[in-house]
């Protein structure tokens, strides 16, 4: 049975020292003559206290208090800089290990509402070690018992239920796995195999946020955090839970937006003789109005389109869906004339959504003849990538759709050579680099020119190389901004 009473100190092997903060040694636990400074923690009894002058004792207590508060401030400052659930869990594990005096641990994200996402992160534990720990029966492991007792989020609306807050389970300390009563034999086997002798498990839960998961830290020898350490990790754990709850909301919103956006876009790219297609679509947390399309047309022709609707969120997604559906209809009726297609699209946008603007590029391709006719409305020019050239298509400058009373711009014709790839993209690809427009175009050109020769035959590999070069860290899911669309068409 788990025991929560303080019994001694962690061993030196398992108890790293916290860094000095503001000139004060913030080592936990405090020296014997120092009373625990934080509210709710009883003072440590020490015979030497009576021998100290009152002023010295007060200064000592204040110094320890300031040290604890400064340490917590630094740890929470580091935590709030994390922008992903996995990054936040790793930070929680590292900070918690320092606070409780452990060397290894694991954190499990498993929201009590069952809506996910779920993940397991280890500190000082390999992936195989985490799998070994998960073989312990859930009801025997301390973190498993906490997860099974996690509450759902507390009520947010006033009413009778508001007076009955959800119960948050207490931390579970196992001072010695070998002698603890009630443990499953498999628990002792796993502990012996991985070389840990004690554990301290903390629920990642609050009454307001509900239960999000649990963290457990492992000691190399029998040990248990004292009351002061418990108090510090409890304060930090409540703050960490609220931060994780915010990140969870962002992640769930991003997934919902991405799902809606994908449903509004083609479920698959068409197969047309003479051309191979690939697309990459990256979505931000709020969801933008960037879109693409590839539409088979009569006589072996192919319509290619990319565009962007102003704004973000559900309204932009809805506008994007309407605009894309309309363009498909216009492309079937008069796809051989890209200028007419965009003119009809501009008229529709001006009549139905006068407060919104959009950019678009439509290309009518005849793969058998390797001929493309295209027109753009305020959109970035395509890029042709081949063994002998990497150059932007010279298109005429034109205003975005919805900006003029009557939109019209001349079309451009080009003939890609065999093996060349034409890249259509949205402005989000350029703006996500964070560079000025000229610099972003130059970086895009350099990225396309540096595609390895072995990858040039695969449009998907070309698109991946360009994205990795321009956005080496990918699209940060927590940073608001435009979506990124990259549509590659390689001609045989």
GROMACS .gro file of C-alpha atoms in nm:
model
  492
    1UNK     CA    1   0.000   0.000   0.000
    2UNK     CA    2   0.135   0.342  -0.091
    3UNK     CA    3   0.257   0.561   0.189
    4UNK     CA    4   0.249   0.937   0.184
    5UNK     CA    5   0.420   1.011   0.514
    6UNK     CA    6   0.761   1.175   0.492
    7UNK     CA    7   1.028   0.923   0.579
    8UNK     CA    8   1.379   1.051   0.555
    9UNK     CA    9   1.565   1.211   0.265
   10UNK     CA   10   1.657   1.102  -0.088
   11UNK     CA   11   2.000   0.952  -0.126
   12UNK     CA   12   2.290   1.155  -0.262
   13UNK     CA   13   2.292   0.947  -0.577
   14UNK     CA   14   1.932   1.034  -0.656
   15UNK     CA   15   1.922   1.393  -0.535
   16UNK     CA   16   2.064   1.649  -0.779
   17UNK     CA   17   2.119   1.997  -0.649
   18UNK     CA   18   1.917   2.284  -0.788
   19UNK     CA   19   2.122   2.569  -0.938
   20UNK     CA   20   2.199   2.870  -0.725
   21UNK     CA   21   1.950   3.149  -0.789
   22UNK     CA   22   2.015   3.516  -0.720
   23UNK     CA   23   2.320   3.430  -0.514
   24UNK     CA   24   2.125   3.193  -0.289
   25UNK     CA   25   2.188   2.820  -0.274
   26UNK     CA   26   1.843   2.679  -0.346
   27UNK     CA   27   1.933   2.322  -0.253
   28UNK     CA   28   1.637   2.119  -0.136
   29UNK     CA   29   1.594   2.009   0.140
   30UNK     CA   30   1.689   2.300   0.362
   31UNK     CA   31   1.969   2.289   0.618
   32UNK     CA   32   1.859   2.142   0.953
   33UNK     CA   33   1.841   2.480   1.120
   34UNK     CA   34   1.611   2.628   0.853
   35UNK     CA   35   1.235   2.614   0.897
   36UNK     CA   36   1.035   2.523   0.586
   37UNK     CA   37   0.949   2.865   0.446
   38UNK     CA   38   0.638   2.808   0.240
   39UNK     CA   39   0.282   2.829   0.378
   40UNK     CA   40   0.132   2.498   0.477
   41UNK     CA   41   0.464   2.331   0.554
   42UNK     CA   42   0.533   2.283   0.925
   43UNK     CA   43   0.872   2.401   1.051
   44UNK     CA   44   1.139   2.140   1.088
   45UNK     CA   45   1.223   2.078   1.451
   46UNK     CA   46   1.588   2.133   1.529
   47UNK     CA   47   1.756   2.169   1.867
   48UNK     CA   48   1.996   2.421   1.719
   49UNK     CA   49   1.711   2.668   1.650
   50UNK     CA   50   1.685   2.754   2.017
   51UNK     CA   51   2.053   2.848   2.027
   52UNK     CA   52   2.026   3.094   1.735
   53UNK     CA   53   1.947   3.462   1.791
   54UNK     CA   54   1.593   3.549   1.674
   55UNK     CA   55   1.720   3.786   1.404
   56UNK     CA   56   1.947   3.525   1.248
   57UNK     CA   57   1.671   3.267   1.249
   58UNK     CA   58   1.430   3.506   1.075
   59UNK     CA   59   1.688   3.602   0.811
   60UNK     CA   60   1.760   3.236   0.747
   61UNK     CA   61   1.393   3.158   0.703
   62UNK     CA   62   1.341   3.455   0.470
   63UNK     CA   63   1.644   3.359   0.260
   64UNK     CA   64   1.512   3.005   0.222
   65UNK     CA   65   1.167   3.136   0.134
   66UNK     CA   66   1.302   3.370  -0.132
   67UNK     CA   67   1.516   3.089  -0.268
   68UNK     CA   68   1.215   2.857  -0.305
   69UNK     CA   69   1.002   3.125  -0.470
   70UNK     CA   70   1.281   3.222  -0.708
   71UNK     CA   71   1.338   2.860  -0.805
   72UNK     CA   72   0.969   2.805  -0.874
   73UNK     CA   73   0.958   3.129  -1.074
   74UNK     CA   74   1.246   3.018  -1.296
   75UNK     CA   75   1.100   2.674  -1.349
   76UNK     CA   76   0.756   2.807  -1.441
   77UNK     CA   77   0.911   3.067  -1.672
   78UNK     CA   78   1.086   2.787  -1.859
   79UNK     CA   79   0.763   2.589  -1.874
   80UNK     CA   80   0.550   2.863  -2.028
   81UNK     CA   81   0.800   2.897  -2.313
   82UNK     CA   82   0.708   2.549  -2.435
   83UNK     CA   83   0.457   2.547  -2.719
   84UNK     CA   84   0.382   2.176  -2.767
   85UNK     CA   85   0.243   1.906  -2.541
   86UNK     CA   86   0.549   1.683  -2.572
   87UNK     CA   87   0.784   1.975  -2.507
   88UNK     CA   88   0.586   2.077  -2.199
   89UNK     CA   89   0.583   1.720  -2.063
   90UNK     CA   90   0.960   1.695  -2.103
   91UNK     CA   91   1.005   2.023  -1.918
   92UNK     CA   92   0.775   1.905  -1.639
   93UNK     CA   93   0.973   1.583  -1.602
   94UNK     CA   94   1.307   1.763  -1.582
   95UNK     CA   95   1.189   2.029  -1.337
   96UNK     CA   96   1.006   1.775  -1.123
   97UNK     CA   97   1.312   1.552  -1.104
   98UNK     CA   98   1.512   1.842  -0.959
   99UNK     CA   99   1.237   1.933  -0.713
  100UNK     CA  100   1.181   1.583  -0.572
  101UNK     CA  101   1.546   1.477  -0.594
  102UNK     CA  102   1.512   1.198  -0.851
  103UNK     CA  103   1.713   1.108  -1.159
  104UNK     CA  104   1.462   0.935  -1.387
  105UNK     CA  105   1.091   0.946  -1.454
  106UNK     CA  106   0.805   0.928  -1.699
  107UNK     CA  107   0.500   1.138  -1.777
  108UNK     CA  108   0.177   1.006  -1.925
  109UNK     CA  109  -0.070   1.234  -2.101
  110UNK     CA  110  -0.415   1.072  -2.086
  111UNK     CA  111  -0.700   1.324  -2.053
  112UNK     CA  112  -0.981   1.197  -1.833
  113UNK     CA  113  -1.246   1.299  -2.087
  114UNK     CA  114  -1.116   1.032  -2.325
  115UNK     CA  115  -1.083   1.272  -2.618
  116UNK     CA  116  -0.702   1.249  -2.640
  117UNK     CA  117  -0.440   1.294  -2.751
  118UNK     CA  118  -0.234   1.050  -2.545
  119UNK     CA  119   0.143   1.015  -2.517
  120UNK     CA  120   0.416   0.887  -2.287
  121UNK     CA  121   0.745   1.071  -2.233
  122UNK     CA  122   1.048   0.938  -2.046
  123UNK     CA  123   1.339   1.103  -1.863
  124UNK     CA  124   1.650   0.886  -1.847
  125UNK     CA  125   1.445   0.595  -1.978
  126UNK     CA  126   1.473   0.441  -2.324
  127UNK     CA  127   1.167   0.359  -2.530
  128UNK     CA  128   1.206  -0.009  -2.437
  129UNK     CA  129   1.218   0.086  -2.067
  130UNK     CA  130   0.887   0.269  -2.098
  131UNK     CA  131   0.737  -0.037  -2.262
  132UNK     CA  132   0.865  -0.252  -1.977
  133UNK     CA  133   0.705  -0.025  -1.716
  134UNK     CA  134   0.375  -0.042  -1.905
  135UNK     CA  135   0.370  -0.421  -1.858
  136UNK     CA  136   0.302  -0.367  -1.487
  137UNK     CA  137  -0.072  -0.417  -1.421
  138UNK     CA  138  -0.234  -0.077  -1.427
  139UNK     CA  139  -0.389  -0.117  -1.085
  140UNK     CA  140  -0.052  -0.192  -0.926
  141UNK     CA  141   0.155   0.090  -1.075
  142UNK     CA  142   0.131   0.421  -0.892
  143UNK     CA  143   0.083   0.629  -1.208
  144UNK     CA  144  -0.183   0.386  -1.331
  145UNK     CA  145  -0.381   0.421  -1.011
  146UNK     CA  146  -0.363   0.797  -1.045
  147UNK     CA  147  -0.479   0.786  -1.407
  148UNK     CA  148  -0.777   0.569  -1.314
  149UNK     CA  149  -0.877   0.821  -1.048
  150UNK     CA  150  -0.838   1.137  -1.254
  151UNK     CA  151  -1.143   1.365  -1.257
  152UNK     CA  152  -1.294   1.531  -1.561
  153UNK     CA  153  -1.289   1.909  -1.582
  154UNK     CA  154  -1.488   2.084  -1.310
  155UNK     CA  155  -1.809   2.275  -1.385
  156UNK     CA  156  -1.769   2.616  -1.545
  157UNK     CA  157  -2.128   2.734  -1.532
  158UNK     CA  158  -2.300   2.839  -1.208
  159UNK     CA  159  -2.539   2.589  -1.057
  160UNK     CA  160  -2.574   2.328  -0.785
  161UNK     CA  161  -2.293   2.116  -0.930
  162UNK     CA  162  -2.053   2.406  -0.889
  163UNK     CA  163  -2.045   2.339  -0.515
  164UNK     CA  164  -1.919   1.984  -0.571
  165UNK     CA  165  -1.570   2.019  -0.717
  166UNK     CA  166  -1.411   1.716  -0.877
  167UNK     CA  167  -1.180   1.520  -0.650
  168UNK     CA  168  -0.810   1.531  -0.739
  169UNK     CA  169  -0.623   1.220  -0.624
  170UNK     CA  170  -0.334   1.255  -0.383
  171UNK     CA  171   0.027   1.186  -0.487
  172UNK     CA  172   0.150   0.833  -0.427
  173UNK     CA  173   0.488   0.763  -0.272
  174UNK     CA  174   0.644   0.417  -0.267
  175UNK     CA  175   0.950   0.443  -0.046
  176UNK     CA  176   1.082   0.091  -0.108
  177UNK     CA  177   0.946  -0.127  -0.388
  178UNK     CA  178   1.095  -0.439  -0.227
  179UNK     CA  179   0.909  -0.402   0.104
  180UNK     CA  180   0.596  -0.209   0.003
  181UNK     CA  181   0.283  -0.407   0.083
  182UNK     CA  182   0.021  -0.482  -0.181
  183UNK     CA  183   0.243  -0.448  -0.489
  184UNK     CA  184   0.201  -0.686  -0.779
  185UNK     CA  185   0.501  -0.921  -0.820
  186UNK     CA  186   0.543  -0.791  -1.174
  187UNK     CA  187   0.597  -0.444  -1.029
  188UNK     CA  188   0.891  -0.569  -0.821
  189UNK     CA  189   1.036  -0.756  -1.121
  190UNK     CA  190   1.027  -0.448  -1.341
  191UNK     CA  191   1.182  -0.232  -1.069
  192UNK     CA  192   1.467  -0.479  -1.025
  193UNK     CA  193   1.521  -0.502  -1.399
  194UNK     CA  194   1.535  -0.125  -1.451
  195UNK     CA  195   1.727  -0.060  -1.130
  196UNK     CA  196   1.494   0.164  -0.935
  197UNK     CA  197   1.398   0.115  -0.573
  198UNK     CA  198   1.136   0.385  -0.501
  199UNK     CA  199   0.897   0.618  -0.681
  200UNK     CA  200   0.691   0.931  -0.633
  201UNK     CA  201   0.385   0.983  -0.855
  202UNK     CA  202   0.204   1.313  -0.898
  203UNK     CA  203  -0.135   1.360  -1.071
  204UNK     CA  204  -0.139   1.625  -1.343
  205UNK     CA  205  -0.485   1.744  -1.245
  206UNK     CA  206  -0.671   2.037  -1.098
  207UNK     CA  207  -1.038   2.087  -1.018
  208UNK     CA  208  -1.072   2.341  -1.300
  209UNK     CA  209  -0.872   2.167  -1.573
  210UNK     CA  210  -0.969   1.814  -1.475
  211UNK     CA  211  -0.730   1.522  -1.507
  212UNK     CA  212  -0.475   1.534  -1.787
  213UNK     CA  213  -0.229   1.264  -1.683
  214UNK     CA  214   0.034   1.173  -1.428
  215UNK     CA  215   0.408   1.196  -1.373
  216UNK     CA  216   0.620   0.950  -1.177
  217UNK     CA  217   0.982   0.993  -1.073
  218UNK     CA  218   1.208   0.698  -0.990
  219UNK     CA  219   1.478   0.678  -0.723
  220UNK     CA  220   1.784   0.457  -0.747
  221UNK     CA  221   1.764   0.368  -0.376
  222UNK     CA  222   1.485   0.363  -0.117
  223UNK     CA  223   1.383   0.725  -0.069
  224UNK     CA  224   1.089   0.959  -0.044
  225UNK     CA  225   1.061   1.340  -0.078
  226UNK     CA  226   1.019   1.526   0.247
  227UNK     CA  227   0.731   1.764   0.312
  228UNK     CA  228   0.910   2.065   0.175
  229UNK     CA  229   0.983   1.895  -0.156
  230UNK     CA  230   0.624   1.768  -0.172
  231UNK     CA  231   0.496   2.120  -0.126
  232UNK     CA  232   0.722   2.259  -0.399
  233UNK     CA  233   0.633   1.989  -0.652
  234UNK     CA  234   0.265   2.030  -0.564
  235UNK     CA  235   0.275   2.403  -0.646
  236UNK     CA  236   0.467   2.339  -0.965
  237UNK     CA  237   0.236   2.053  -1.065
  238UNK     CA  238  -0.077   2.268  -1.040
  239UNK     CA  239   0.079   2.537  -1.257
  240UNK     CA  240   0.202   2.275  -1.505
  241UNK     CA  241  -0.146   2.122  -1.531
  242UNK     CA  242  -0.303   2.456  -1.621
  243UNK     CA  243  -0.035   2.514  -1.887
  244UNK     CA  244  -0.088   2.165  -2.029
  245UNK     CA  245  -0.463   2.227  -2.039
  246UNK     CA  246  -0.411   2.537  -2.253
  247UNK     CA  247  -0.178   2.350  -2.489
  248UNK     CA  248  -0.432   2.067  -2.508
  249UNK     CA  249  -0.704   2.308  -2.617
  250UNK     CA  250  -0.475   2.449  -2.888
  251UNK     CA  251  -0.384   2.102  -3.012
  252UNK     CA  252  -0.745   1.986  -3.025
  253UNK     CA  253  -0.848   2.301  -3.210
  254UNK     CA  254  -0.567   2.251  -3.458
  255UNK     CA  255  -0.671   1.892  -3.523
  256UNK     CA  256  -1.035   1.992  -3.574
  257UNK     CA  257  -0.942   2.270  -3.813
  258UNK     CA  258  -0.703   2.046  -4.004
  259UNK     CA  259  -0.973   1.780  -4.035
  260UNK     CA  260  -1.227   2.028  -4.172
  261UNK     CA  261  -0.971   2.173  -4.411
  262UNK     CA  262  -0.876   1.832  -4.543
  263UNK     CA  263  -1.241   1.742  -4.596
  264UNK     CA  264  -1.283   2.057  -4.807
  265UNK     CA  265  -0.983   1.970  -5.025
  266UNK     CA  266  -0.939   1.685  -5.275
  267UNK     CA  267  -0.930   1.344  -5.109
  268UNK     CA  268  -0.677   1.227  -5.370
  269UNK     CA  269  -0.492   1.366  -5.670
  270UNK     CA  270  -0.602   1.250  -6.017
  271UNK     CA  271  -0.390   1.033  -6.241
  272UNK     CA  272  -0.346   1.186  -6.585
  273UNK     CA  273  -0.108   1.041  -6.847
  274UNK     CA  274   0.204   1.249  -6.899
  275UNK     CA  275   0.217   1.415  -6.557
  276UNK     CA  276   0.278   1.311  -6.194
  277UNK     CA  277   0.135   1.515  -5.908
  278UNK     CA  278   0.219   1.562  -5.540
  279UNK     CA  279   0.092   1.806  -5.280
  280UNK     CA  280   0.193   1.915  -4.932
  281UNK     CA  281  -0.052   2.105  -4.711
  282UNK     CA  282   0.046   2.234  -4.364
  283UNK     CA  283  -0.217   2.393  -4.140
  284UNK     CA  284  -0.174   2.639  -3.851
  285UNK     CA  285  -0.368   2.625  -3.522
  286UNK     CA  286  -0.649   2.858  -3.636
  287UNK     CA  287  -0.672   2.726  -3.989
  288UNK     CA  288  -0.626   2.949  -4.289
  289UNK     CA  289  -0.799   2.973  -4.621
  290UNK     CA  290  -0.522   2.826  -4.838
  291UNK     CA  291  -0.638   2.565  -5.086
  292UNK     CA  292  -0.540   2.368  -5.394
  293UNK     CA  293  -0.709   2.162  -5.661
  294UNK     CA  294  -0.623   1.926  -5.947
  295UNK     CA  295  -0.910   1.854  -6.185
  296UNK     CA  296  -0.913   1.619  -6.488
  297UNK     CA  297  -1.063   1.797  -6.790
  298UNK     CA  298  -1.182   1.672  -7.131
  299UNK     CA  299  -0.935   1.548  -7.393
  300UNK     CA  300  -0.667   1.453  -7.140
  301UNK     CA  301  -0.625   1.806  -7.005
  302UNK     CA  302  -0.568   1.895  -6.642
  303UNK     CA  303  -0.666   2.197  -6.435
  304UNK     CA  304  -0.429   2.299  -6.155
  305UNK     CA  305  -0.514   2.567  -5.900
  306UNK     CA  306  -0.387   2.714  -5.577
  307UNK     CA  307  -0.529   3.005  -5.382
  308UNK     CA  308  -0.572   3.178  -5.051
  309UNK     CA  309  -0.871   3.344  -4.888
  310UNK     CA  310  -0.816   3.629  -4.643
  311UNK     CA  311  -0.871   3.556  -4.275
  312UNK     CA  312  -0.842   3.251  -4.054
  313UNK     CA  313  -1.075   3.025  -3.864
  314UNK     CA  314  -1.408   2.864  -3.956
  315UNK     CA  315  -1.532   3.157  -4.171
  316UNK     CA  316  -1.217   3.149  -4.385
  317UNK     CA  317  -1.247   2.770  -4.423
  318UNK     CA  318  -1.609   2.804  -4.533
  319UNK     CA  319  -1.519   3.075  -4.785
  320UNK     CA  320  -1.233   2.863  -4.913
  321UNK     CA  321  -1.467   2.568  -4.969
  322UNK     CA  322  -1.716   2.779  -5.162
  323UNK     CA  323  -1.445   2.938  -5.376
  324UNK     CA  324  -1.282   2.608  -5.463
  325UNK     CA  325  -1.615   2.447  -5.554
  326UNK     CA  326  -1.699   2.741  -5.779
  327UNK     CA  327  -1.361   2.732  -5.951
  328UNK     CA  328  -1.411   2.365  -6.034
  329UNK     CA  329  -1.740   2.449  -6.205
  330UNK     CA  330  -1.588   2.737  -6.402
  331UNK     CA  331  -1.289   2.521  -6.500
  332UNK     CA  332  -1.518   2.258  -6.650
  333UNK     CA  333  -1.708   2.521  -6.848
  334UNK     CA  334  -1.419   2.733  -6.976
  335UNK     CA  335  -1.095   2.585  -6.845
  336UNK     CA  336  -0.905   2.650  -7.169
  337UNK     CA  337  -0.925   3.021  -7.086
  338UNK     CA  338  -0.775   3.073  -6.738
  339UNK     CA  339  -0.850   3.446  -6.753
  340UNK     CA  340  -1.221   3.374  -6.797
  341UNK     CA  341  -1.214   3.127  -6.508
  342UNK     CA  342  -1.063   3.382  -6.270
  343UNK     CA  343  -1.290   3.659  -6.398
  344UNK     CA  344  -1.596   3.451  -6.314
  345UNK     CA  345  -1.446   3.370  -5.974
  346UNK     CA  346  -1.385   3.739  -5.904
  347UNK     CA  347  -1.743   3.828  -5.990
  348UNK     CA  348  -1.876   3.556  -5.760
  349UNK     CA  349  -1.656   3.671  -5.472
  350UNK     CA  350  -1.755   4.037  -5.518
  351UNK     CA  351  -2.127   3.955  -5.521
  352UNK     CA  352  -2.137   3.699  -5.239
  353UNK     CA  353  -1.861   3.818  -5.005
  354UNK     CA  354  -1.778   4.182  -5.078
  355UNK     CA  355  -1.574   4.222  -4.759
  356UNK     CA  356  -1.334   3.939  -4.843
  357UNK     CA  357  -1.042   3.922  -5.084
  358UNK     CA  358  -0.857   3.623  -5.226
  359UNK     CA  359  -0.562   3.532  -5.442
  360UNK     CA  360  -0.572   3.252  -5.696
  361UNK     CA  361  -0.373   3.094  -5.976
  362UNK     CA  362  -0.530   2.866  -6.236
  363UNK     CA  363  -0.336   2.666  -6.494
  364UNK     CA  364  -0.479   2.474  -6.790
  365UNK     CA  365  -0.230   2.197  -6.870
  366UNK     CA  366  -0.209   1.964  -7.170
  367UNK     CA  367   0.042   1.702  -7.052
  368UNK     CA  368   0.065   1.523  -7.387
  369UNK     CA  369   0.186   1.845  -7.553
  370UNK     CA  370   0.369   1.967  -7.239
  371UNK     CA  371   0.182   2.294  -7.268
  372UNK     CA  372   0.049   2.511  -6.984
  373UNK     CA  373  -0.163   2.826  -7.001
  374UNK     CA  374  -0.205   3.004  -6.670
  375UNK     CA  375  -0.330   3.325  -6.513
  376UNK     CA  376  -0.289   3.461  -6.162
  377UNK     CA  377  -0.479   3.709  -5.947
  378UNK     CA  378  -0.243   3.862  -5.692
  379UNK     CA  379  -0.065   3.528  -5.662
  380UNK     CA  380   0.303   3.436  -5.650
  381UNK     CA  381   0.445   3.306  -5.982
  382UNK     CA  382   0.507   2.933  -6.033
  383UNK     CA  383   0.860   2.794  -6.025
  384UNK     CA  384   0.998   2.558  -6.291
  385UNK     CA  385   1.258   2.311  -6.162
  386UNK     CA  386   1.469   2.099  -6.399
  387UNK     CA  387   1.817   1.972  -6.469
  388UNK     CA  388   1.904   2.274  -6.685
  389UNK     CA  389   1.704   2.552  -6.525
  390UNK     CA  390   1.536   2.670  -6.208
  391UNK     CA  391   1.337   2.984  -6.279
  392UNK     CA  392   1.018   3.166  -6.193
  393UNK     CA  393   0.751   3.197  -6.460
  394UNK     CA  394   0.713   3.556  -6.571
  395UNK     CA  395   0.352   3.646  -6.500
  396UNK     CA  396   0.194   3.990  -6.519
  397UNK     CA  397   0.120   4.179  -6.199
  398UNK     CA  398  -0.246   4.176  -6.105
  399UNK     CA  399  -0.464   4.264  -5.808
  400UNK     CA  400  -0.618   3.996  -5.584
  401UNK     CA  401  -0.976   3.891  -5.644
  402UNK     CA  402  -1.229   4.124  -5.487
  403UNK     CA  403  -1.002   4.428  -5.498
  404UNK     CA  404  -1.112   4.573  -5.833
  405UNK     CA  405  -1.450   4.643  -5.993
  406UNK     CA  406  -1.359   4.418  -6.284
  407UNK     CA  407  -1.061   4.186  -6.273
  408UNK     CA  408  -0.871   4.087  -6.586
  409UNK     CA  409  -0.506   4.012  -6.660
  410UNK     CA  410  -0.332   3.847  -6.956
  411UNK     CA  411  -0.253   3.478  -6.942
  412UNK     CA  412   0.093   3.326  -6.982
  413UNK     CA  413   0.195   3.016  -7.176
  414UNK     CA  414   0.491   2.793  -7.102
  415UNK     CA  415   0.627   2.460  -7.220
  416UNK     CA  416   0.803   2.257  -6.953
  417UNK     CA  417   1.077   2.028  -7.084
  418UNK     CA  418   1.061   1.652  -7.022
  419UNK     CA  419   1.145   1.580  -6.660
  420UNK     CA  420   1.079   1.933  -6.538
  421UNK     CA  421   0.859   2.002  -6.237
  422UNK     CA  422   0.629   2.303  -6.203
  423UNK     CA  423   0.576   2.418  -5.843
  424UNK     CA  424   0.258   2.605  -5.750
  425UNK     CA  425   0.248   2.740  -5.395
  426UNK     CA  426   0.065   2.983  -5.169
  427UNK     CA  427   0.203   3.298  -5.007
  428UNK     CA  428   0.214   3.118  -4.673
  429UNK     CA  429   0.525   2.930  -4.790
  430UNK     CA  430   0.707   3.261  -4.830
  431UNK     CA  431   0.572   3.437  -4.522
  432UNK     CA  432   0.635   3.145  -4.287
  433UNK     CA  433   1.009   3.189  -4.351
  434UNK     CA  434   0.994   3.521  -4.163
  435UNK     CA  435   1.201   3.694  -4.432
  436UNK     CA  436   1.122   3.996  -4.644
  437UNK     CA  437   0.953   3.915  -4.975
  438UNK     CA  438   1.264   3.948  -5.192
  439UNK     CA  439   1.469   3.739  -4.954
  440UNK     CA  440   1.194   3.475  -4.930
  441UNK     CA  441   1.178   3.443  -5.309
  442UNK     CA  442   1.556   3.409  -5.324
  443UNK     CA  443   1.551   3.135  -5.060
  444UNK     CA  444   1.274   2.951  -5.246
  445UNK     CA  445   1.475   2.963  -5.568
  446UNK     CA  446   1.788   2.837  -5.392
  447UNK     CA  447   1.594   2.556  -5.224
  448UNK     CA  448   1.449   2.438  -5.555
  449UNK     CA  449   1.786   2.461  -5.731
  450UNK     CA  450   1.947   2.245  -5.461
  451UNK     CA  451   1.714   1.947  -5.507
  452UNK     CA  452   1.941   1.641  -5.543
  453UNK     CA  453   1.946   1.484  -5.886
  454UNK     CA  454   1.816   1.154  -5.750
  455UNK     CA  455   1.501   1.330  -5.618
  456UNK     CA  456   1.413   1.528  -5.929
  457UNK     CA  457   1.218   1.239  -6.081
  458UNK     CA  458   0.974   1.236  -5.787
  459UNK     CA  459   0.751   1.544  -5.743
  460UNK     CA  460   0.685   1.446  -5.380
  461UNK     CA  461   1.059   1.436  -5.307
  462UNK     CA  462   1.101   1.777  -5.473
  463UNK     CA  463   0.825   1.925  -5.257
  464UNK     CA  464   0.967   1.768  -4.940
  465UNK     CA  465   1.316   1.902  -5.010
  466UNK     CA  466   1.187   2.255  -5.065
  467UNK     CA  467   0.984   2.245  -4.743
  468UNK     CA  468   1.272   2.105  -4.537
  469UNK     CA  469   1.506   2.371  -4.671
  470UNK     CA  470   1.272   2.667  -4.620
  471UNK     CA  471   1.109   2.546  -4.295
  472UNK     CA  472   1.364   2.314  -4.129
  473UNK     CA  473   1.162   2.299  -3.807
  474UNK     CA  474   0.833   2.248  -3.986
  475UNK     CA  475   0.519   2.444  -3.909
  476UNK     CA  476   0.498   2.521  -3.539
  477UNK     CA  477   0.144   2.405  -3.450
  478UNK     CA  478   0.119   2.664  -3.173
  479UNK     CA  479   0.213   2.967  -3.384
  480UNK     CA  480  -0.067   3.142  -3.565
  481UNK     CA  481  -0.007   3.222  -3.928
  482UNK     CA  482  -0.095   3.132  -4.281
  483UNK     CA  483  -0.123   2.780  -4.408
  484UNK     CA  484   0.131   2.640  -4.652
  485UNK     CA  485   0.038   2.471  -4.978
  486UNK     CA  486   0.289   2.330  -5.227
  487UNK     CA  487   0.158   2.157  -5.542
  488UNK     CA  488   0.418   1.989  -5.768
  489UNK     CA  489   0.352   1.867  -6.123
  490UNK     CA  490   0.629   1.675  -6.303
  491UNK     CA  491   0.592   1.637  -6.679
  492UNK     CA  492   0.720   1.324  -6.855
   0.00000   0.00000   0.00000
